[in-house]
Tab-separated table of C-alpha atoms in Angstrom:
chain	number	residue	atom	x	y	z
B	1	MET	CA	67.597	53.718	135.068
B	2	ASP	CA	69.704	54.213	132.006
B	3	ALA	CA	70.894	57.644	131.049
B	4	SER	CA	68.967	57.579	127.726
B	5	GLU	CA	65.756	56.711	129.617
B	6	ILE	CA	66.224	59.736	131.860
B	7	LEU	CA	66.476	62.046	128.835
B	8	ILE	CA	63.441	60.477	127.030
B	9	GLN	CA	61.007	60.055	130.044
B	10	ASN	CA	59.440	62.576	132.291
B	11	VAL	CA	61.370	61.965	135.404
B	12	ASP	CA	61.296	63.952	138.665
B	13	LYS	CA	64.874	65.228	138.746
B	14	THR	CA	64.592	65.816	142.485
B	15	GLN	CA	64.708	61.969	142.820
B	16	LEU	CA	67.924	61.551	140.811
B	17	PRO	CA	71.179	60.997	142.776
B	18	PRO	CA	73.577	64.074	142.825
B	19	LEU	CA	76.481	64.198	140.533
B	20	HIS	CA	79.952	63.742	141.796
B	21	GLN	CA	81.482	67.093	142.064
B	22	LYS	CA	85.053	65.957	142.164
B	23	ARG	CA	84.591	64.002	138.984
B	24	ILE	CA	83.037	66.890	137.142
B	25	LEU	CA	85.718	69.297	138.444
B	26	ALA	CA	88.444	66.780	137.217
B	27	PHE	CA	86.788	66.748	133.737
B	28	VAL	CA	86.500	70.600	133.513
B	29	ASN	CA	90.150	71.067	134.781
B	30	ASN	CA	91.382	68.491	132.210
B	31	PHE	CA	89.547	70.275	129.420
B	32	LEU	CA	90.872	73.689	130.451
B	33	ILE	CA	94.475	72.420	130.674
B	34	SER	CA	94.334	70.641	127.315
B	35	SER	CA	92.754	73.644	125.586
B	36	CYS	CA	95.211	76.127	127.020
B	37	SER	CA	98.223	73.963	126.176
B	38	PHE	CA	96.851	73.509	122.597
B	39	LEU	CA	96.359	77.328	122.308
B	40	ASN	CA	99.828	78.017	123.684
B	41	GLU	CA	101.475	75.609	121.163
B	42	PHE	CA	99.419	77.197	118.311
B	43	VAL	CA	100.433	80.697	119.254
B	44	VAL	CA	104.192	79.658	119.500
B	45	LYS	CA	104.027	78.113	116.034
B	46	CYS	CA	102.145	81.157	114.593
B	47	GLU	CA	104.748	83.459	116.158
B	48	THR	CA	107.720	81.452	114.815
B	49	LYS	CA	106.128	81.557	111.251
B	50	PHE	CA	105.657	85.389	111.561
B	51	ILE	CA	109.200	85.738	112.637
B	52	GLU	CA	110.423	83.665	109.715
B	53	LEU	CA	108.137	85.730	107.268
B	54	GLU	CA	109.412	88.997	108.599
B	55	ARG	CA	113.100	87.826	108.200
B	56	LYS	CA	112.273	86.876	104.556
B	57	LEU	CA	110.686	90.195	103.967
B	58	GLN	CA	113.610	92.048	105.386
B	59	LYS	CA	115.841	90.115	103.068
B	60	VAL	CA	113.716	91.014	100.083
B	61	GLU	CA	113.450	94.582	101.150
B	62	ALA	CA	117.290	94.838	101.466
B	63	ALA	CA	117.762	93.200	98.047
B	64	LEU	CA	115.236	95.730	96.623
B	65	ILE	CA	117.007	98.654	98.139
B	66	ILE	CA	120.351	97.321	96.688
B	67	LEU	CA	118.691	96.929	93.381
B	68	GLU	CA	117.212	100.408	93.430
B	69	ALA	CA	120.716	101.826	94.236
B	70	LYS	CA	122.243	99.939	91.290
B	71	LEU	CA	119.468	101.142	89.033
B	72	ALA	CA	120.030	104.708	90.271
B	73	SER	CA	123.643	104.447	89.294
B	74	ILE	CA	122.774	103.603	85.715
B	75	PRO	CA	122.439	106.694	83.553
B	76	ASP	CA	118.978	107.328	82.013
B	77	GLU	CA	120.343	107.676	78.462
B	78	GLU	CA	123.127	105.391	77.355
B	79	VAL	CA	125.980	106.725	75.215
B	80	LYS	CA	124.971	106.479	71.562
B	81	GLY	CA	127.363	104.843	69.022
B	82	SER	CA	128.055	106.043	65.609
B	83	GLU	CA	125.004	104.239	64.148
B	84	ILE	CA	121.716	105.644	65.275
B	85	PRO	CA	118.634	103.618	64.479
B	86	ALA	CA	115.940	105.291	62.412
B	87	THR	CA	113.510	105.656	65.193
B	88	GLU	CA	116.051	107.464	67.281
B	89	LYS	CA	116.761	109.786	64.405
B	90	LEU	CA	113.045	110.459	64.088
B	91	GLU	CA	112.752	111.121	67.842
B	92	ASN	CA	115.837	113.459	67.595
B	93	GLU	CA	114.168	115.355	64.796
B	94	LEU	CA	110.904	115.644	66.635
B	95	GLU	CA	112.684	116.905	69.725
B	96	SER	CA	114.547	119.528	67.779
B	97	SER	CA	111.406	120.689	66.082
B	98	SER	CA	109.598	120.896	69.360
B	99	LYS	CA	112.430	123.009	70.837
B	100	GLU	CA	111.560	125.494	68.000
B	101	MET	CA	107.880	125.662	69.188
B	102	PRO	CA	108.047	125.466	72.991
B	103	PHE	CA	104.577	127.002	73.681
B	104	GLU	CA	102.799	124.545	71.401
B	105	LYS	CA	104.454	121.553	73.164
B	106	GLU	CA	103.482	122.815	76.530
B	107	GLU	CA	99.920	123.249	75.568
B	108	GLU	CA	99.866	119.714	74.035
B	109	GLU	CA	101.281	118.146	77.137
B	110	LYS	CA	98.649	119.868	79.176
B	111	GLU	CA	95.943	118.577	77.030
B	112	GLN	CA	97.406	114.972	76.306
B	113	GLY	CA	99.484	114.455	79.482
B	114	VAL	CA	102.722	112.583	79.711
B	115	LYS	CA	103.180	108.863	78.831
B	116	ALA	CA	103.576	106.800	81.918
B	117	CYS	CA	106.924	105.337	80.889
B	118	ASP	CA	108.295	108.981	80.511
B	119	HIS	CA	106.721	110.284	83.778
B	120	GLU	CA	109.264	111.088	86.377
B	121	LEU	CA	107.568	109.166	89.155
B	122	PHE	CA	107.457	105.996	86.998
B	123	LYS	CA	110.928	105.976	85.244
B	124	LYS	CA	112.615	104.046	87.944
B	125	TYR	CA	109.871	101.306	88.052
B	126	PHE	CA	109.995	100.859	84.181
B	127	LYS	CA	113.793	100.639	84.475
B	128	MET	CA	113.426	98.007	87.186
B	129	VAL	CA	111.395	95.935	84.884
B	130	GLN	CA	113.663	96.525	82.023
B	131	VAL	CA	116.665	95.318	83.961
B	132	GLY	CA	114.862	92.118	84.961
B	133	VAL	CA	113.092	92.641	88.242
B	134	PRO	CA	109.941	90.592	88.305
B	135	THR	CA	106.809	92.746	87.485
B	136	GLN	CA	104.914	91.580	90.471
B	137	ALA	CA	107.690	92.660	92.772
B	138	VAL	CA	107.775	96.158	91.163
B	139	LYS	CA	103.963	96.413	91.447
B	140	ILE	CA	104.209	95.611	95.195
B	141	LYS	CA	106.871	98.312	95.623
B	142	MET	CA	104.707	100.861	93.735
B	143	GLN	CA	101.750	99.922	95.848
B	144	ALA	CA	103.785	100.285	99.051
B	145	GLU	CA	104.790	103.816	97.900
B	146	GLY	CA	101.143	104.705	97.139
B	147	LEU	CA	101.247	104.562	93.348
B	148	ASP	CA	98.892	102.678	90.999
B	149	PRO	CA	100.701	99.468	90.067
B	150	ASN	CA	98.295	99.000	86.992
B	151	ILE	CA	100.295	101.701	85.123
B	152	LEU	CA	103.093	99.182	84.553
B	153	ASP	CA	100.697	97.178	82.323
B	154	ASN	CA	100.105	100.141	80.094
B	155	PRO	CA	103.318	102.046	79.661
B	156	ASN	CA	101.909	104.296	76.855
B	157	THR	CA	98.954	105.363	79.018
B	158	SER	CA	98.715	109.270	79.231
B	159	ILE	CA	98.857	110.685	82.668
B	160	THR	CA	97.294	114.122	82.852
B	161	SER	CA	97.108	114.768	86.617
B	162	ASN	CA	98.248	113.306	89.885
B	163	THR	CA	94.893	111.727	90.509
B	164	ASP	CA	95.757	109.138	87.678
B	165	ILE	CA	98.795	107.905	89.472
B	166	ILE	CA	97.645	107.480	93.026
B	167	SER	CA	96.269	104.127	93.789
């Protein structure tokens, strides 16, 4: 009898010859050994890739820390020359007029909020982008620190409470 005939026909399986146990055991052992060796090689490759990725991330993090330190050393306001642009003159006039009416300014800030680019939490991130750090890297840094990275896309967004800035 052929093996395909055994599967198709109704055959009394008690009449079939027994399977060779040593042969089956050899096949099962071969399968287990090859599967285990494949999985071990796969795990070693994955582990080496994770180690390489971790090293790269450490280098990026170190570079980011150095860049943050350099940014922290840059003063917020640069020394102004003899010529002040018209927009800066206008801003200076607005600031001086707001100093005369401090209560009204505080009430307006409470109602309107603070611009994202002027908010103390976000100044360093906007400065990083201004200096030339890739925006995506700054967004990743903001997200790692628990802040909403979408604020970088809208620097003039008004932030009224802490719930607006938490991602």
